[in-house]
JSON list of C-alpha atoms in Angstrom, two decimals:
[
{"chain": "A", "resi": 1421, "resn": "GLN", "atom": "CA", "xyz": [10.57, -15.57, 1.23]},
{"chain": "A", "resi": 1422, "resn": "VAL", "atom": "CA", "xyz": [7.90, -13.32, -0.18]},
{"chain": "A", "resi": 1423, "resn": "GLN", "atom": "CA", "xyz": [8.47, -11.09, -3.19]},
{"chain": "A", "resi": 1424, "resn": "LEU", "atom": "CA", "xyz": [6.38, -7.97, -3.75]},
{"chain": "A", "resi": 1425, "resn": "VAL", "atom": "CA", "xyz": [6.32, -5.96, -6.97]},
{"chain": "A", "resi": 1426, "resn": "GLU", "atom": "CA", "xyz": [4.44, -2.67, -7.23]},
{"chain": "A", "resi": 1427, "resn": "SER", "atom": "CA", "xyz": [3.13, -1.16, -10.46]},
{"chain": "A", "resi": 1428, "resn": "GLY", "atom": "CA", "xyz": [0.76, 1.54, -11.63]},
{"chain": "A", "resi": 1429, "resn": "GLY", "atom": "CA", "xyz": [2.61, 4.65, -10.57]},
{"chain": "A", "resi": 1430, "resn": "GLY", "atom": "CA", "xyz": [3.08, 7.62, -12.86]},
{"chain": "A", "resi": 1431, "resn": "LEU", "atom": "CA", "xyz": [2.52, 11.30, -13.43]},
{"chain": "A", "resi": 1432, "resn": "VAL", "atom": "CA", "xyz": [-0.99, 12.66, -12.96]},
{"chain": "A", "resi": 1433, "resn": "GLN", "atom": "CA", "xyz": [-2.54, 16.09, -12.60]},
{"chain": "A", "resi": 1434, "resn": "ALA", "atom": "CA", "xyz": [-4.07, 17.21, -9.34]},
{"chain": "A", "resi": 1435, "resn": "GLY", "atom": "CA", "xyz": [-7.59, 15.87, -9.03]},
{"chain": "A", "resi": 1436, "resn": "GLY", "atom": "CA", "xyz": [-6.76, 12.81, -11.09]},
{"chain": "A", "resi": 1437, "resn": "SER", "atom": "CA", "xyz": [-6.75, 9.14, -10.20]},
{"chain": "A", "resi": 1438, "resn": "LEU", "atom": "CA", "xyz": [-4.34, 6.22, -10.21]},
{"chain": "A", "resi": 1439, "resn": "ARG", "atom": "CA", "xyz": [-4.57, 2.58, -9.23]},
{"chain": "A", "resi": 1440, "resn": "LEU", "atom": "CA", "xyz": [-1.49, 0.96, -7.74]},
{"chain": "A", "resi": 1441, "resn": "SER", "atom": "CA", "xyz": [-1.07, -2.81, -7.76]},
{"chain": "A", "resi": 1442, "resn": "CYS", "atom": "CA", "xyz": [1.21, -5.03, -5.73]},
{"chain": "A", "resi": 1443, "resn": "ALA", "atom": "CA", "xyz": [1.79, -8.56, -7.00]},
{"chain": "A", "resi": 1444, "resn": "ALA", "atom": "CA", "xyz": [2.95, -11.06, -4.41]},
{"chain": "A", "resi": 1445, "resn": "SER", "atom": "CA", "xyz": [4.85, -14.26, -5.09]},
{"chain": "A", "resi": 1446, "resn": "GLY", "atom": "CA", "xyz": [6.96, -16.79, -3.25]},
{"chain": "A", "resi": 1447, "resn": "ARG", "atom": "CA", "xyz": [5.90, -18.24, 0.09]},
{"chain": "A", "resi": 1448, "resn": "ILE", "atom": "CA", "xyz": [2.62, -16.43, -0.01]},
{"chain": "A", "resi": 1449, "resn": "SER", "atom": "CA", "xyz": [-0.12, -17.17, 2.42]},
{"chain": "A", "resi": 1450, "resn": "SER", "atom": "CA", "xyz": [-3.42, -15.38, 2.36]},
{"chain": "A", "resi": 1451, "resn": "SER", "atom": "CA", "xyz": [-3.17, -15.08, 6.13]},
{"chain": "A", "resi": 1452, "resn": "ARG", "atom": "CA", "xyz": [-1.01, -11.98, 5.90]},
{"chain": "A", "resi": 1453, "resn": "ALA", "atom": "CA", "xyz": [-2.10, -8.44, 6.50]},
{"chain": "A", "resi": 1454, "resn": "MET", "atom": "CA", "xyz": [-0.86, -6.03, 3.86]},
{"chain": "A", "resi": 1455, "resn": "GLY", "atom": "CA", "xyz": [-0.28, -2.32, 3.72]},
{"chain": "A", "resi": 1456, "resn": "TRP", "atom": "CA", "xyz": [0.80, 0.67, 1.68]},
{"chain": "A", "resi": 1457, "resn": "PHE", "atom": "CA", "xyz": [3.39, 3.16, 2.81]},
{"chain": "A", "resi": 1458, "resn": "ARG", "atom": "CA", "xyz": [4.91, 6.15, 1.04]},
{"chain": "A", "resi": 1459, "resn": "GLN", "atom": "CA", "xyz": [8.02, 8.26, 1.22]},
{"chain": "A", "resi": 1460, "resn": "ALA", "atom": "CA", "xyz": [8.29, 11.77, -0.15]},
{"chain": "A", "resi": 1461, "resn": "PRO", "atom": "CA", "xyz": [11.67, 13.36, -0.91]},
{"chain": "A", "resi": 1462, "resn": "GLY", "atom": "CA", "xyz": [13.40, 14.42, 2.29]},
{"chain": "A", "resi": 1463, "resn": "LYS", "atom": "CA", "xyz": [10.74, 12.88, 4.50]},
{"chain": "A", "resi": 1464, "resn": "GLU", "atom": "CA", "xyz": [10.34, 9.77, 6.58]},
{"chain": "A", "resi": 1465, "resn": "ARG", "atom": "CA", "xyz": [8.37, 6.83, 5.21]},
{"chain": "A", "resi": 1466, "resn": "GLU", "atom": "CA", "xyz": [4.78, 7.11, 6.37]},
{"chain": "A", "resi": 1467, "resn": "PHE", "atom": "CA", "xyz": [1.80, 4.80, 6.64]},
{"chain": "A", "resi": 1468, "resn": "VAL", "atom": "CA", "xyz": [-0.98, 5.14, 4.07]},
{"chain": "A", "resi": 1469, "resn": "ALA", "atom": "CA", "xyz": [-3.40, 2.22, 4.43]},
{"chain": "A", "resi": 1470, "resn": "ALA", "atom": "CA", "xyz": [-3.61, -1.38, 5.60]},
{"chain": "A", "resi": 1471, "resn": "ILE", "atom": "CA", "xyz": [-5.99, -4.30, 5.18]},
{"chain": "A", "resi": 1472, "resn": "ASN", "atom": "CA", "xyz": [-6.48, -7.54, 7.08]},
{"chain": "A", "resi": 1473, "resn": "TRP", "atom": "CA", "xyz": [-5.85, -10.88, 5.42]},
{"chain": "A", "resi": 1474, "resn": "ILE", "atom": "CA", "xyz": [-9.47, -11.55, 4.49]},
{"chain": "A", "resi": 1475, "resn": "GLY", "atom": "CA", "xyz": [-10.11, -8.03, 3.24]},
{"chain": "A", "resi": 1476, "resn": "THR", "atom": "CA", "xyz": [-12.89, -7.15, 5.66]},
{"chain": "A", "resi": 1477, "resn": "SER", "atom": "CA", "xyz": [-11.09, -4.54, 7.75]},
{"chain": "A", "resi": 1478, "resn": "THR", "atom": "CA", "xyz": [-9.08, -1.53, 6.66]},
{"chain": "A", "resi": 1479, "resn": "VAL", "atom": "CA", "xyz": [-7.35, 1.44, 8.23]},
{"chain": "A", "resi": 1480, "resn": "TYR", "atom": "CA", "xyz": [-6.17, 4.69, 6.64]},
{"chain": "A", "resi": 1481, "resn": "THR", "atom": "CA", "xyz": [-4.07, 7.64, 7.59]},
{"chain": "A", "resi": 1482, "resn": "ASP", "atom": "CA", "xyz": [-6.24, 10.74, 8.02]},
{"chain": "A", "resi": 1483, "resn": "SER", "atom": "CA", "xyz": [-4.85, 12.58, 5.01]},
{"chain": "A", "resi": 1484, "resn": "VAL", "atom": "CA", "xyz": [-6.13, 9.98, 2.53]},
{"chain": "A", "resi": 1485, "resn": "LYS", "atom": "CA", "xyz": [-9.46, 9.02, 4.09]},
{"chain": "A", "resi": 1486, "resn": "GLY", "atom": "CA", "xyz": [-12.29, 9.37, 1.62]},
{"chain": "A", "resi": 1487, "resn": "ARG", "atom": "CA", "xyz": [-9.86, 9.58, -1.33]},
{"chain": "A", "resi": 1488, "resn": "PHE", "atom": "CA", "xyz": [-7.91, 6.30, -1.25]},
{"chain": "A", "resi": 1489, "resn": "THR", "atom": "CA", "xyz": [-9.24, 2.75, -1.07]},
{"chain": "A", "resi": 1490, "resn": "ILE", "atom": "CA", "xyz": [-7.16, -0.31, -0.27]},
{"chain": "A", "resi": 1491, "resn": "SER", "atom": "CA", "xyz": [-8.35, -3.71, -1.45]},
{"chain": "A", "resi": 1492, "resn": "ARG", "atom": "CA", "xyz": [-6.97, -7.15, -2.16]},
{"chain": "A", "resi": 1493, "resn": "ASP", "atom": "CA", "xyz": [-7.69, -10.16, -4.36]},
{"chain": "A", "resi": 1494, "resn": "ASN", "atom": "CA", "xyz": [-6.28, -13.19, -2.59]},
{"chain": "A", "resi": 1495, "resn": "ALA", "atom": "CA", "xyz": [-7.03, -15.45, -5.55]},
{"chain": "A", "resi": 1496, "resn": "LYS", "atom": "CA", "xyz": [-4.64, -13.31, -7.59]},
{"chain": "A", "resi": 1497, "resn": "ASN", "atom": "CA", "xyz": [-2.21, -12.59, -4.72]},
{"chain": "A", "resi": 1498, "resn": "THR", "atom": "CA", "xyz": [-2.60, -8.92, -5.51]},
{"chain": "A", "resi": 1499, "resn": "LEU", "atom": "CA", "xyz": [-3.01, -5.82, -3.37]},
{"chain": "A", "resi": 1500, "resn": "TYR", "atom": "CA", "xyz": [-4.47, -2.59, -4.74]},
{"chain": "A", "resi": 1501, "resn": "LEU", "atom": "CA", "xyz": [-4.57, 1.07, -3.81]},
{"chain": "A", "resi": 1502, "resn": "HIS", "atom": "CA", "xyz": [-7.18, 3.13, -5.63]},
{"chain": "A", "resi": 1503, "resn": "MET", "atom": "CA", "xyz": [-6.26, 6.80, -5.37]},
{"chain": "A", "resi": 1504, "resn": "ASN", "atom": "CA", "xyz": [-8.75, 9.51, -6.29]},
{"chain": "A", "resi": 1505, "resn": "SER", "atom": "CA", "xyz": [-8.70, 13.31, -5.99]},
{"chain": "A", "resi": 1506, "resn": "LEU", "atom": "CA", "xyz": [-4.92, 13.24, -5.93]},
{"chain": "A", "resi": 1507, "resn": "LYS", "atom": "CA", "xyz": [-3.07, 16.22, -4.52]},
{"chain": "A", "resi": 1508, "resn": "PRO", "atom": "CA", "xyz": [0.51, 17.41, -5.06]},
{"chain": "A", "resi": 1509, "resn": "GLU", "atom": "CA", "xyz": [1.27, 16.42, -1.46]},
{"chain": "A", "resi": 1510, "resn": "ASP", "atom": "CA", "xyz": [0.52, 12.80, -2.40]},
{"chain": "A", "resi": 1511, "resn": "THR", "atom": "CA", "xyz": [3.71, 12.80, -4.49]},
{"chain": "A", "resi": 1512, "resn": "ALA", "atom": "CA", "xyz": [5.97, 10.05, -3.15]},
{"chain": "A", "resi": 1513, "resn": "VAL", "atom": "CA", "xyz": [7.37, 6.61, -3.75]},
{"chain": "A", "resi": 1514, "resn": "TYR", "atom": "CA", "xyz": [4.68, 4.14, -2.72]},
{"chain": "A", "resi": 1515, "resn": "TYR", "atom": "CA", "xyz": [5.64, 0.81, -1.17]},
{"chain": "A", "resi": 1516, "resn": "CYS", "atom": "CA", "xyz": [3.53, -2.24, -0.45]},
{"chain": "A", "resi": 1517, "resn": "ALA", "atom": "CA", "xyz": [4.29, -4.44, 2.52]},
{"chain": "A", "resi": 1518, "resn": "ALA", "atom": "CA", "xyz": [3.24, -7.84, 3.83]},
{"chain": "A", "resi": 1519, "resn": "SER", "atom": "CA", "xyz": [3.08, -8.94, 7.43]},
{"chain": "A", "resi": 1520, "resn": "ARG", "atom": "CA", "xyz": [4.15, -12.25, 8.94]},
{"chain": "A", "resi": 1521, "resn": "ILE", "atom": "CA", "xyz": [1.57, -15.03, 8.73]},
{"chain": "A", "resi": 1522, "resn": "ASP", "atom": "CA", "xyz": [-1.43, -14.18, 10.91]},
{"chain": "A", "resi": 1523, "resn": "GLY", "atom": "CA", "xyz": [0.01, -10.73, 11.47]},
{"chain": "A", "resi": 1524, "resn": "SER", "atom": "CA", "xyz": [-2.26, -7.81, 12.29]},
{"chain": "A", "resi": 1525, "resn": "TYR", "atom": "CA", "xyz": [-3.03, -4.98, 9.91]},
{"chain": "A", "resi": 1526, "resn": "SER", "atom": "CA", "xyz": [-1.24, -2.06, 11.44]},
{"chain": "A", "resi": 1527, "resn": "SER", "atom": "CA", "xyz": [0.00, 1.44, 10.74]},
{"chain": "A", "resi": 1528, "resn": "SER", "atom": "CA", "xyz": [3.39, 0.53, 12.16]},
{"chain": "A", "resi": 1529, "resn": "SER", "atom": "CA", "xyz": [6.09, -0.43, 9.67]},
{"chain": "A", "resi": 1530, "resn": "GLU", "atom": "CA", "xyz": [7.46, -2.82, 12.30]},
{"chain": "A", "resi": 1531, "resn": "SER", "atom": "CA", "xyz": [4.43, -5.06, 11.71]},
{"chain": "A", "resi": 1532, "resn": "TYR", "atom": "CA", "xyz": [5.57, -5.84, 8.18]},
{"chain": "A", "resi": 1533, "resn": "ASP", "atom": "CA", "xyz": [8.30, -8.26, 7.24]},
{"chain": "A", "resi": 1534, "resn": "TYR", "atom": "CA", "xyz": [8.36, -7.93, 3.46]},
{"chain": "A", "resi": 1535, "resn": "TRP", "atom": "CA", "xyz": [8.57, -4.84, 1.27]},
{"chain": "A", "resi": 1536, "resn": "GLY", "atom": "CA", "xyz": [8.42, -4.07, -2.42]},
{"chain": "A", "resi": 1537, "resn": "GLN", "atom": "CA", "xyz": [10.82, -1.85, -4.33]},
{"chain": "A", "resi": 1538, "resn": "GLY", "atom": "CA", "xyz": [8.34, 0.99, -4.67]},
{"chain": "A", "resi": 1539, "resn": "THR", "atom": "CA", "xyz": [6.58, 2.83, -7.47]},
{"chain": "A", "resi": 1540, "resn": "GLN", "atom": "CA", "xyz": [6.78, 6.58, -8.05]},
{"chain": "A", "resi": 1541, "resn": "VAL", "atom": "CA", "xyz": [3.61, 8.67, -7.95]},
{"chain": "A", "resi": 1542, "resn": "THR", "atom": "CA", "xyz": [3.95, 12.30, -9.02]},
{"chain": "A", "resi": 1543, "resn": "VAL", "atom": "CA", "xyz": [1.00, 14.69, -8.83]},
{"chain": "A", "resi": 1544, "resn": "SER", "atom": "CA", "xyz": [1.40, 17.98, -10.66]},
{"chain": "A", "resi": 1545, "resn": "SER", "atom": "CA", "xyz": [-0.47, 21.12, -9.63]}
]
């Protein structure tokens, strides 16, 4: 089993920045792609960003390109999401996810086997 714990969420004004972290523990292997998803009230969970296991390739949803950066530190078993120029529409619960071993980094939630509990991000206008 893999356990994922997100942190770093909070309340921020529009235009501000936050850094989310996701600490992984348990049967962790670096050979897992990881991703961030989010779910706003009354909406479906949506893909935000993903990164391959070595950290050399990333993919983002169009609405966050140029504002968000996903990164990982495999030595610390930690995934990050740096969020700049935040907008009210970024308000959501943010979840990190880990794929199966040797899994691909993907925008599909079906590619991920493990999920964290989520951290709330609220952007005020």
